[in-house]
PDB file of C-alpha atoms in Angstrom:
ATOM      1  CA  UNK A   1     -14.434  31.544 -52.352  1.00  0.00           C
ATOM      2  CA  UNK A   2     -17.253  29.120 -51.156  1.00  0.00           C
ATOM      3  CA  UNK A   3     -20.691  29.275 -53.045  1.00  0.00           C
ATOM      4  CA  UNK A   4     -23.355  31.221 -52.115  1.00  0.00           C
ATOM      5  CA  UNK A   5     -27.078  30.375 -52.403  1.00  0.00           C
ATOM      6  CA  UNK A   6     -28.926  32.777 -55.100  1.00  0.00           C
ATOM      7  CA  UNK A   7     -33.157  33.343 -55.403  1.00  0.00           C
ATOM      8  CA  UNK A   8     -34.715  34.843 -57.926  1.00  0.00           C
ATOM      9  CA  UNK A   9     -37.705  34.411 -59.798  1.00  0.00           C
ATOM     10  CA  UNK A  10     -37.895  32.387 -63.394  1.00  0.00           C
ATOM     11  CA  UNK A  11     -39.484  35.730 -64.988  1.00  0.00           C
ATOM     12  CA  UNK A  12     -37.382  37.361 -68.337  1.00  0.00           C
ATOM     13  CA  UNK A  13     -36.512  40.388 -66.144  1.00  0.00           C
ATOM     14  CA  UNK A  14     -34.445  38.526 -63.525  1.00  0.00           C
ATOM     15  CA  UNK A  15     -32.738  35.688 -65.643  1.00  0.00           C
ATOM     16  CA  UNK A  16     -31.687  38.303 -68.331  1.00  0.00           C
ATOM     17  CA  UNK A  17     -30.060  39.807 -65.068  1.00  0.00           C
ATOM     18  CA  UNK A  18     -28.507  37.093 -63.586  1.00  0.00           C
ATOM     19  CA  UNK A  19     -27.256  35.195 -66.427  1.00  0.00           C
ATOM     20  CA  UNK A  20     -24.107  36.030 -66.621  1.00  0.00           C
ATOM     21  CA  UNK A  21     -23.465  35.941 -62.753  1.00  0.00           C
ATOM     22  CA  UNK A  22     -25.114  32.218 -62.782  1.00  0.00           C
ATOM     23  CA  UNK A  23     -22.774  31.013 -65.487  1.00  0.00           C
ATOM     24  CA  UNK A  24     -19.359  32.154 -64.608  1.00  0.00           C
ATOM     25  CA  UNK A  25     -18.937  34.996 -66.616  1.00  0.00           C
ATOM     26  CA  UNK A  26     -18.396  37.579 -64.263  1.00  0.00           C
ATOM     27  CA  UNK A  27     -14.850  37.898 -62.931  1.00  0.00           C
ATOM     28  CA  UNK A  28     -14.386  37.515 -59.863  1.00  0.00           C
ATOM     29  CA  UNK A  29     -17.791  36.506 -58.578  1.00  0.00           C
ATOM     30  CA  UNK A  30     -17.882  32.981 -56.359  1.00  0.00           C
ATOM     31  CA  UNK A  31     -19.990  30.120 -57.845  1.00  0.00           C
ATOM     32  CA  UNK A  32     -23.712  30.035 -57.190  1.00  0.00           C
ATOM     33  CA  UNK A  33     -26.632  27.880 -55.469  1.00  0.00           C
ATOM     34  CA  UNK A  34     -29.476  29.025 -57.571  1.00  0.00           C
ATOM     35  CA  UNK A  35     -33.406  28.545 -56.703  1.00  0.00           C
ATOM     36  CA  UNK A  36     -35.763  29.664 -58.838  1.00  0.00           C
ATOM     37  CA  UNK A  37     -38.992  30.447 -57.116  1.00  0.00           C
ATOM     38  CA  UNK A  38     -42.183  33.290 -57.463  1.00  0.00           C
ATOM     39  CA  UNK A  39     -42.119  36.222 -55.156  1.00  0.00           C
ATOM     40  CA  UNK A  40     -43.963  35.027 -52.434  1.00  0.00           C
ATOM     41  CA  UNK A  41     -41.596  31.952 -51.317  1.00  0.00           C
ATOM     42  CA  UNK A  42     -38.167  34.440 -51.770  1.00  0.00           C
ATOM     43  CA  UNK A  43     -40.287  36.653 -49.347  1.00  0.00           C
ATOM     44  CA  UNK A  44     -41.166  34.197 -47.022  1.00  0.00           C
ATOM     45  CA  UNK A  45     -38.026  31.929 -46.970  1.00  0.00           C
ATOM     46  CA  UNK A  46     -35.798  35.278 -46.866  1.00  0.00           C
ATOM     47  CA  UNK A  47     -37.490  36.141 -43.446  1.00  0.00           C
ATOM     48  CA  UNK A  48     -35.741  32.628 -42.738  1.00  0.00           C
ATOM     49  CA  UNK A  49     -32.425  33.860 -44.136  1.00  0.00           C
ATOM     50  CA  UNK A  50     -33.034  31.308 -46.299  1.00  0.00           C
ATOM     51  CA  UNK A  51     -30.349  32.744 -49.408  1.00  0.00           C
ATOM     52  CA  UNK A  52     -27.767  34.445 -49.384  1.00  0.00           C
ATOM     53  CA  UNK A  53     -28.804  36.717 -51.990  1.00  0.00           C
ATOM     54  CA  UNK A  54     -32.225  37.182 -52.802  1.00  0.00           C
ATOM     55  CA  UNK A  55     -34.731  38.748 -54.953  1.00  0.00           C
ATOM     56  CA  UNK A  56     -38.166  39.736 -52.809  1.00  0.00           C
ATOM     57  CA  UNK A  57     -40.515  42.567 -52.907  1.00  0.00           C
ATOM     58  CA  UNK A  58     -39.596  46.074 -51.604  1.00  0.00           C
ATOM     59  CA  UNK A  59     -43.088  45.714 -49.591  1.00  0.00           C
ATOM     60  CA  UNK A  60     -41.488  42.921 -47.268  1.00  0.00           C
ATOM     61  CA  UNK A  61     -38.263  45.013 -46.240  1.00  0.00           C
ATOM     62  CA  UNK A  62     -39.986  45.693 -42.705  1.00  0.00           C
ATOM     63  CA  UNK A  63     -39.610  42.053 -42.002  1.00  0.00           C
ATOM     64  CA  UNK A  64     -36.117  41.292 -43.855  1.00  0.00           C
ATOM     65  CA  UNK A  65     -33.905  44.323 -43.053  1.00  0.00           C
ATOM     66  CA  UNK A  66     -32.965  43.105 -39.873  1.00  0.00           C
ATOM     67  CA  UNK A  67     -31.173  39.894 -42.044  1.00  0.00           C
ATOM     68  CA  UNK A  68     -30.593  41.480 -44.942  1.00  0.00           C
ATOM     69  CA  UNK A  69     -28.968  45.212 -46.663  1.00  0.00           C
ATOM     70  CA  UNK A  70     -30.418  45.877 -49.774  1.00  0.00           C
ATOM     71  CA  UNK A  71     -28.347  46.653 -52.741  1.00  0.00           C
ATOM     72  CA  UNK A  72     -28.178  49.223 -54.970  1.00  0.00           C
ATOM     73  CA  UNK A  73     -29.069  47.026 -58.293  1.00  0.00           C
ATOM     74  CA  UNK A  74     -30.238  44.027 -60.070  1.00  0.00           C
ATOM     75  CA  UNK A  75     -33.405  44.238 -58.776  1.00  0.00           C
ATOM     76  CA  UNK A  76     -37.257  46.178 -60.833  1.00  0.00           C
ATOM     77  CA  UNK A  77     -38.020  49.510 -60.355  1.00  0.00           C
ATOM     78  CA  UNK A  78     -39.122  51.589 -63.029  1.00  0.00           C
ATOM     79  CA  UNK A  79     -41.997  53.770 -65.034  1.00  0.00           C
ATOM     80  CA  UNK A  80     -45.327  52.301 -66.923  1.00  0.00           C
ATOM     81  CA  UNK A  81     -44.596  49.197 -65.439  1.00  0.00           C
ATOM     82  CA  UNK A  82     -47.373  48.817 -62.200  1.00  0.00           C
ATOM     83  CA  UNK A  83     -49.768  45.774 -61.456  1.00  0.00           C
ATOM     84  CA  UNK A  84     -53.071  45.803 -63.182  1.00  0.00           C
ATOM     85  CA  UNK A  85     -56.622  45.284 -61.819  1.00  0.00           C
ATOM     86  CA  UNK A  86     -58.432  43.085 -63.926  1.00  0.00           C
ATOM     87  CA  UNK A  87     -62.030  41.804 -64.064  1.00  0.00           C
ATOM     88  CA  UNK A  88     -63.921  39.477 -66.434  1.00  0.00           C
ATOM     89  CA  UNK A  89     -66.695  42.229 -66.529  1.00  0.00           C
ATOM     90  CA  UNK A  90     -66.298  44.900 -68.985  1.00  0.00           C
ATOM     91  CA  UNK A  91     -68.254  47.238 -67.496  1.00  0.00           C
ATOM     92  CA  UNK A  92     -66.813  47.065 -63.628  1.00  0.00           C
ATOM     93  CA  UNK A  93     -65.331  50.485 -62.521  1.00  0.00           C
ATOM     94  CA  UNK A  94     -63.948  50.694 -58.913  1.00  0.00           C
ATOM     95  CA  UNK A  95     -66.228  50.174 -56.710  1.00  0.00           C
ATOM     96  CA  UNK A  96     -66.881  46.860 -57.758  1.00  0.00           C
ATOM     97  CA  UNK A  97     -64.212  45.636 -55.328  1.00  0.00           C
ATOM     98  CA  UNK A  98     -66.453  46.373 -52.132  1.00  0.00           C
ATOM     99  CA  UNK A  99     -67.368  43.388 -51.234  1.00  0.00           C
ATOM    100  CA  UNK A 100     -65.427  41.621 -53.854  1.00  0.00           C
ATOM    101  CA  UNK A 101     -62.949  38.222 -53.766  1.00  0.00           C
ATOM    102  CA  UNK A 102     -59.761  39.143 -55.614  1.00  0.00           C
ATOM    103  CA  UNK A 103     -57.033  36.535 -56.306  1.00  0.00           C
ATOM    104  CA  UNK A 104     -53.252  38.459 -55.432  1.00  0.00           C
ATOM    105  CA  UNK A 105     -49.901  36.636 -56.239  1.00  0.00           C
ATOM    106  CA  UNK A 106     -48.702  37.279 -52.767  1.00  0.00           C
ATOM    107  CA  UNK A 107     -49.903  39.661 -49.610  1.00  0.00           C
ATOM    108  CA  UNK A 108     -46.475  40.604 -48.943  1.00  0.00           C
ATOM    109  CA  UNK A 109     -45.974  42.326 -52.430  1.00  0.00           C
ATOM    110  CA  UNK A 110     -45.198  45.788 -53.722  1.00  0.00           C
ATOM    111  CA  UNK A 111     -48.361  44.569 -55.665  1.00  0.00           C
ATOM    112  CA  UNK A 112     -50.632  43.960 -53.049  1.00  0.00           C
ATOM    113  CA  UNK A 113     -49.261  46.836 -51.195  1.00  0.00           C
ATOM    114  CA  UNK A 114     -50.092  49.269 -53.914  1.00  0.00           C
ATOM    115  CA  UNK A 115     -53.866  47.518 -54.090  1.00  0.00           C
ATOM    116  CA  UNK A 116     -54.078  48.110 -50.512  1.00  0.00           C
ATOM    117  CA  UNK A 117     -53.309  51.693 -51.123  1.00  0.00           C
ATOM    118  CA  UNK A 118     -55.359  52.638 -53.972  1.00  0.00           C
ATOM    119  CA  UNK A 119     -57.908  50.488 -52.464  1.00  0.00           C
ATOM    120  CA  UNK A 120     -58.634  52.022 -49.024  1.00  0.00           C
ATOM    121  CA  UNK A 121     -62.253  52.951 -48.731  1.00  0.00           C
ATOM    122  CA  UNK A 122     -63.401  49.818 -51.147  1.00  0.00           C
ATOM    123  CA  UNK A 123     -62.036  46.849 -48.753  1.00  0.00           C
ATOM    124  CA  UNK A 124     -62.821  43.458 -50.926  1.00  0.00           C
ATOM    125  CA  UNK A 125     -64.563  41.138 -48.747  1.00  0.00           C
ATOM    126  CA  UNK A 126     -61.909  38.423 -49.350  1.00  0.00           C
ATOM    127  CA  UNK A 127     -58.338  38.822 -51.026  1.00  0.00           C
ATOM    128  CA  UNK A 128     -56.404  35.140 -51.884  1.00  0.00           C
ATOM    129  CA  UNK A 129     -53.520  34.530 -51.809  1.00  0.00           C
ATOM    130  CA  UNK A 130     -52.688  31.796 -54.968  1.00  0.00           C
ATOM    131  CA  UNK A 131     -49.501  30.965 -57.515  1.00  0.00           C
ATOM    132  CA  UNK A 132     -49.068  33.921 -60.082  1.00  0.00           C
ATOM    133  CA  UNK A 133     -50.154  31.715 -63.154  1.00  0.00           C
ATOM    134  CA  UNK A 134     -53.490  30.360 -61.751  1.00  0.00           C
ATOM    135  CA  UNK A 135     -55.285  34.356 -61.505  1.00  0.00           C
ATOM    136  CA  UNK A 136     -56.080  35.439 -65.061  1.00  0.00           C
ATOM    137  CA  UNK A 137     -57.780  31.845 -65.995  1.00  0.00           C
ATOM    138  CA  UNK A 138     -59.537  32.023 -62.552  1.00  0.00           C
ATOM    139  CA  UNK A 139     -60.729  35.550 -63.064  1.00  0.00           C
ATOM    140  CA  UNK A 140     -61.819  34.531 -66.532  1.00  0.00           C
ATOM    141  CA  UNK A 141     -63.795  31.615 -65.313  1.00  0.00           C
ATOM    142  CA  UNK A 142     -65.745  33.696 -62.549  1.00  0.00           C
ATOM    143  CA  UNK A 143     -63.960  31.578 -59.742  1.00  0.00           C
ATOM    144  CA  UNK A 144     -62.655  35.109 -58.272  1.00  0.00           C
ATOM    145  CA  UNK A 145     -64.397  38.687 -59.257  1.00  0.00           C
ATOM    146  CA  UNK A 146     -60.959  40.564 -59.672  1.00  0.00           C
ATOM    147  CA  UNK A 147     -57.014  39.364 -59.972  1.00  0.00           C
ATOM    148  CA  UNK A 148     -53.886  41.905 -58.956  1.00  0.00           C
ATOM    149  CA  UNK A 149     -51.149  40.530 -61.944  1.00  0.00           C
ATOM    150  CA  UNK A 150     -47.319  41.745 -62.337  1.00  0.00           C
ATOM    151  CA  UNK A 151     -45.216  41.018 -65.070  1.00  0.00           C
ATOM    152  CA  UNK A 152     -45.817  40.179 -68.718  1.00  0.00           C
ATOM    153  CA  UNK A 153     -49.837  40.061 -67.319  1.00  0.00           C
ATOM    154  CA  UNK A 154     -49.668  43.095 -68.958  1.00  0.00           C
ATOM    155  CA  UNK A 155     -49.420  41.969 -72.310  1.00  0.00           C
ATOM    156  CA  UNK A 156     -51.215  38.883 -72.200  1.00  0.00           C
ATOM    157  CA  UNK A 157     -54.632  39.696 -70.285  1.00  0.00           C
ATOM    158  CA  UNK A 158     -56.755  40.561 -73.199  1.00  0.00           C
ATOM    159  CA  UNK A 159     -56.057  36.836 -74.389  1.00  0.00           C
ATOM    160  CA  UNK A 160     -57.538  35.977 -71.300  1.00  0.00           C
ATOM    161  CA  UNK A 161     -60.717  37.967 -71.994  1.00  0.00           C
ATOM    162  CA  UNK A 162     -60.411  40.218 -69.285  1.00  0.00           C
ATOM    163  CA  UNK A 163     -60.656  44.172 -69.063  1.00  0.00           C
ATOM    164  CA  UNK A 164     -57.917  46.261 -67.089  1.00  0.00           C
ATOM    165  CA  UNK A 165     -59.711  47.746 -64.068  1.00  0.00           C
ATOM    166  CA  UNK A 166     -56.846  50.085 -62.920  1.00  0.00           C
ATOM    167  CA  UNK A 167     -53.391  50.462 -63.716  1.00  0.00           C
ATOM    168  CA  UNK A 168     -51.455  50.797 -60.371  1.00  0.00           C
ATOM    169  CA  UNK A 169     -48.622  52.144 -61.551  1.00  0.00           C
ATOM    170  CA  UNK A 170     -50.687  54.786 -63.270  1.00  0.00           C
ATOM    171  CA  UNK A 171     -52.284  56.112 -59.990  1.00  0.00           C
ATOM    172  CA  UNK A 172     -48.679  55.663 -58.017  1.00  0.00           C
ATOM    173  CA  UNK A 173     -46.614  57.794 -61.021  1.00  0.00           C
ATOM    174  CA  UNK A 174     -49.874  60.218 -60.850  1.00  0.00           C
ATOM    175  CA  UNK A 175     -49.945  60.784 -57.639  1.00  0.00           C
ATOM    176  CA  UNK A 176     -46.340  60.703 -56.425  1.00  0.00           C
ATOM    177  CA  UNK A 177     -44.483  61.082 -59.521  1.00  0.00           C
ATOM    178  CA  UNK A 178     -42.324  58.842 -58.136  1.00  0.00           C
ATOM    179  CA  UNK A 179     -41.251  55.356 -60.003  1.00  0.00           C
ATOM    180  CA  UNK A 180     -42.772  52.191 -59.223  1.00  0.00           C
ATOM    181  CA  UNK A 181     -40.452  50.056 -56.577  1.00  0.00           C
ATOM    182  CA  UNK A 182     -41.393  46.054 -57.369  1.00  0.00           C
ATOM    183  CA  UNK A 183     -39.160  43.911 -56.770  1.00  0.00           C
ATOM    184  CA  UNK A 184     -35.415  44.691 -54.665  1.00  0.00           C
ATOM    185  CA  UNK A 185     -32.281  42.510 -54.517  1.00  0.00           C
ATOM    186  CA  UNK A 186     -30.943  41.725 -50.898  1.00  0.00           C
ATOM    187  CA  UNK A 187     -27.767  40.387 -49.825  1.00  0.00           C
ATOM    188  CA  UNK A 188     -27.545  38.310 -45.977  1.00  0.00           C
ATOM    189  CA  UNK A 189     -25.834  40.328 -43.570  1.00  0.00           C
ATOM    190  CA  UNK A 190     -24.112  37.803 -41.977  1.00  0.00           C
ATOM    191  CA  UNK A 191     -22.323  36.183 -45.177  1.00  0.00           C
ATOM    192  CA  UNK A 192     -22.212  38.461 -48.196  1.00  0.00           C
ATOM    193  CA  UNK A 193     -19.945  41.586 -49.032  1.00  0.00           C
ATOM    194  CA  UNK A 194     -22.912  43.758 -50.029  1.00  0.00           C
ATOM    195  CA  UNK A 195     -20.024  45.821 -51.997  1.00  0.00           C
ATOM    196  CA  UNK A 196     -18.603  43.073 -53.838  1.00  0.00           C
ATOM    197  CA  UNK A 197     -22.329  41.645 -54.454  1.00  0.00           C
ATOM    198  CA  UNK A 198     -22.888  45.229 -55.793  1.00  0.00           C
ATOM    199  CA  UNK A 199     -19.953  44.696 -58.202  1.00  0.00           C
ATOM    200  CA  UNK A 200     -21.181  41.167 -59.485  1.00  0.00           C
ATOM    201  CA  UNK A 201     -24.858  42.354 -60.347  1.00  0.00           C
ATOM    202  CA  UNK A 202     -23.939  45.196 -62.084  1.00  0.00           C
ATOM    203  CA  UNK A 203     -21.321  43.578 -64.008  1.00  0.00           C
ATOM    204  CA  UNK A 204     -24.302  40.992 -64.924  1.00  0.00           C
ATOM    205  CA  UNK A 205     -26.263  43.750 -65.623  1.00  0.00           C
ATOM    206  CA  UNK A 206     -23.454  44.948 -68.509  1.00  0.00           C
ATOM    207  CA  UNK A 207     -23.219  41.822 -69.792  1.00  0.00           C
ATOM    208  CA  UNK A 208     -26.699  41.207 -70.329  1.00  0.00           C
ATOM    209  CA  UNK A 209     -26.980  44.822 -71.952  1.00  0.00           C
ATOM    210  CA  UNK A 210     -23.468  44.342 -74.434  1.00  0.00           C
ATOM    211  CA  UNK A 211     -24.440  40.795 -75.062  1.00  0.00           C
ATOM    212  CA  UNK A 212     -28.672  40.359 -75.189  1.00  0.00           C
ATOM    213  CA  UNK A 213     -28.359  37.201 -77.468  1.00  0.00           C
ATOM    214  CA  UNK A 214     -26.310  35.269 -74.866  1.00  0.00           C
ATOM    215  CA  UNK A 215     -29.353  34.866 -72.570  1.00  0.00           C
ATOM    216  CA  UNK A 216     -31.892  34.006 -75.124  1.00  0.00           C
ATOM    217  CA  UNK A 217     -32.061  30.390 -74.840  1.00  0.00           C
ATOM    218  CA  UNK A 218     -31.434  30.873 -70.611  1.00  0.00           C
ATOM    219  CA  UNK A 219     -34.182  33.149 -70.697  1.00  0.00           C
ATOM    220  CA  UNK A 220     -36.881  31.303 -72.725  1.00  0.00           C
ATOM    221  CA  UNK A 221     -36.110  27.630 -70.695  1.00  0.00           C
ATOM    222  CA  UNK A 222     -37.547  29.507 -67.685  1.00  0.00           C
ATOM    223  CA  UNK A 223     -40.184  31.494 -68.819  1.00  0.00           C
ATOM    224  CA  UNK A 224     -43.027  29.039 -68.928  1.00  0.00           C
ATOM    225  CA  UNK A 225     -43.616  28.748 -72.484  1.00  0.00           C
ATOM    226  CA  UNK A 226     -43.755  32.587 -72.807  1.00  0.00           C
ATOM    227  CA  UNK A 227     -44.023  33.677 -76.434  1.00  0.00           C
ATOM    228  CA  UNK A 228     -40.270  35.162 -77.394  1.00  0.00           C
ATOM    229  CA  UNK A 229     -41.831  38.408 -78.261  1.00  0.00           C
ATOM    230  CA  UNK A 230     -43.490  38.946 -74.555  1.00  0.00           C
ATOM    231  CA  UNK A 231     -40.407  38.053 -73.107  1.00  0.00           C
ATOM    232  CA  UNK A 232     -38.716  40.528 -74.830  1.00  0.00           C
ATOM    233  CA  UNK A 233     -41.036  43.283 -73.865  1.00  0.00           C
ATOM    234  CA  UNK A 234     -41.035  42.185 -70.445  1.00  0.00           C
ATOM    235  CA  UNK A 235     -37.290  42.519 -70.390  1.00  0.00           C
ATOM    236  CA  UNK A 236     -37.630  45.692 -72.509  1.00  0.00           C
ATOM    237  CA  UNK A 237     -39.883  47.192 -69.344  1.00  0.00           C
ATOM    238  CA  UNK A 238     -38.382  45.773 -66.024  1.00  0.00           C
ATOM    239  CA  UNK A 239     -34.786  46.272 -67.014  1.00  0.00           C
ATOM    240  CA  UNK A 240     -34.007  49.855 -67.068  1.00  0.00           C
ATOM    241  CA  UNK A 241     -31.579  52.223 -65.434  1.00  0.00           C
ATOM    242  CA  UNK A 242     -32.809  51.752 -62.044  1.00  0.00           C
ATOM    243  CA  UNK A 243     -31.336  47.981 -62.303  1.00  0.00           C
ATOM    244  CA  UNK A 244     -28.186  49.441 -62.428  1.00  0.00           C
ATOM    245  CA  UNK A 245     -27.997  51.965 -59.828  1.00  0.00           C
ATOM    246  CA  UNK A 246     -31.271  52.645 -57.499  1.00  0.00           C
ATOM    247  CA  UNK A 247     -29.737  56.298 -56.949  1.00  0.00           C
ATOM    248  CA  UNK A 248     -31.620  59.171 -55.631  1.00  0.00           C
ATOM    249  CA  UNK A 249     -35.048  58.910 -57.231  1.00  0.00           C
ATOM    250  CA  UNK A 250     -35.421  55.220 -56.475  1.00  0.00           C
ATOM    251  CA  UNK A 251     -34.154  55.236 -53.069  1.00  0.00           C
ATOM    252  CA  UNK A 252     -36.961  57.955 -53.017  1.00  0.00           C
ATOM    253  CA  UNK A 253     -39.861  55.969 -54.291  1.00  0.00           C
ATOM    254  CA  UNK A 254     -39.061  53.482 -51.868  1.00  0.00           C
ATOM    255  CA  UNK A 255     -39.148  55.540 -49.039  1.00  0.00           C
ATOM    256  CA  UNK A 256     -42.112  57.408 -50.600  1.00  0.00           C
ATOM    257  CA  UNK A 257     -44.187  53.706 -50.834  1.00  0.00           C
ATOM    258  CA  UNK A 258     -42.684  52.274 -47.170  1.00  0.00           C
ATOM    259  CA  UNK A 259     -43.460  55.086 -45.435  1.00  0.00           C
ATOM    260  CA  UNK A 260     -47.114  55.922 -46.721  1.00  0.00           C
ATOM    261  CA  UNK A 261     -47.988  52.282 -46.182  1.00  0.00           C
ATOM    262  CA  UNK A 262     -46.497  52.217 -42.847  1.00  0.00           C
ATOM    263  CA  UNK A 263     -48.546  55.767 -41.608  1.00  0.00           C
ATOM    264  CA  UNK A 264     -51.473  53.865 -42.768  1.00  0.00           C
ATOM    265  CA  UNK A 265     -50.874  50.978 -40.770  1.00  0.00           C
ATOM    266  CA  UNK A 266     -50.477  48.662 -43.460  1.00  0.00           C
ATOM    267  CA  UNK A 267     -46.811  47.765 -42.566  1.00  0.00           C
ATOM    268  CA  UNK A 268     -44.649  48.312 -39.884  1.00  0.00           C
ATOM    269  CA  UNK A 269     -41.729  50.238 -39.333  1.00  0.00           C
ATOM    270  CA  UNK A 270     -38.669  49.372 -41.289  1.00  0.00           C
ATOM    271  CA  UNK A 271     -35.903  47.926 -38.444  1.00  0.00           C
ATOM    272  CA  UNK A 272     -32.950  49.633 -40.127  1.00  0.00           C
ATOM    273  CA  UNK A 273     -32.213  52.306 -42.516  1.00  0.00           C
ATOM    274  CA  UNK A 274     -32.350  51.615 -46.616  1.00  0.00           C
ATOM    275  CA  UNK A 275     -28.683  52.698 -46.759  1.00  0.00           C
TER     276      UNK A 275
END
């Protein structure tokens, strides 16, 4: 079986995944290529068909699904676990963002998607696009007047000296009462079994859940420094059920985000079906 090239992002969530697929301890799974890179690169370099498999955000599927079929699993979708807003001012409520710069991590997120959304009739007068890491310290120091964050953001912003503007996932779950679809797993069309891919991610995905020490120091190497109890939490959040098996309700949300952001005009048309 000849290797296959694998992208994912260095984040807790997606190396507690993958670890087991990455270092041969899934049977029957061919050897791996692996790039770790932030969302916005997997989503660009997968509308190259850059990887084989790939982890990207559901919001870029209207550009990838001609390449790519996305699978089942392995990927974040989940409850209490949407972007945040966040401003240095404490006492900024929503309109603040007319006429505002805001700092995203990428404007082909679920993220940004979501802001775009709950955003409609308070367009910022600027939105850039800059590396994940850089937006809470560039809020805090007034170089942007709001930042879109993912991820362990959520634990971490208050160290930052910043106050939570809106909780996206809140106003998705409260007005859909749907999950939250983040990030999705894709396999290339033209050289993975999306079946057998299936197979090897969940079997990861049991691993990591019957053996949660064996990734620890895997985990920790790639997560910037990240105290071990944020990782865990992060983990503890973006891991859930829907990492196993999408089924109904998250093939649901996904349609439910797609197609709202498509009637607005924010997307366009997915090429193929989900499934």
């Amino acid at each position: 079986m000849s290797t296959l090239s694998l992208a994912f992002s260095p984040c807790p969530n997606d190396t507690f995944v993958f670890h087991a697929l990455v270092h041969g301890l899934v049977p029957d799974a061919p050897e791996f290529d692996v790039t770790y890179a932030d969302i916005d690169v997997t989503n660009n370099a997968a509308e190259r068909g850059a990887y084989d498999l790939v982890k990207v955000s559901y919001a870029a599927l209207p550009w990838l699904l001609d390449k790519y079929q996305l699978l089942p699993c392995g990927g974040a979708l989940g409850r209490g676990c949407g972007p945040l807003v966040l401003t240095a001012d404490a006492g900024a409520d929503q309109a603040a963002l007319r006429g505002a710069t805001v700092a995203v991590p990428s404007d082909r997120s679920t993220a940004y998607l979501l802001f775009r959304l709950w955003a409609a009739d308070l367009a910022p007068a600027r939105v850039e696009v800059v590396p994940f890491d850089t937006i809470m310290p560039g809020v805090a120091a007034g170089k942007w007047d709001a930042g879109l964050v993912i991820h362990e953001a959520r634990f971490t912003y208050r160290q930052h000296g910043l106050t939570k503007l809106a909780d996206l996932g809140e106003w998705w779950e409260g007005t859909t009462g749907l999950p939250i679809p983040l990030g999705a797993i894709l396999a290339r069309r033209d050289a993975v079994d999306a079946a057998a891919a299936t197979e090897w991610i969940r079997a990861s995905v049991r691993y990591a859940w019957e053996h949660p020490e064996a990734s620890r120091d895997f985990v920790l190497a790639h997560s910037q420094e990240m105290d071990p109890s944020v990782a865990q939490q992060h983990i503890d959040l973006y891991v859930n059920g829907f990492t196993a098996d999408l089924g109904d309700e998250g093939y649901a949300a996904i349609d439910a985000l797609l197609s709202r952001a498509t009637a607005a005009g924010i997307i366009p048309p997915l090429p193929r079906p989900l499934r």
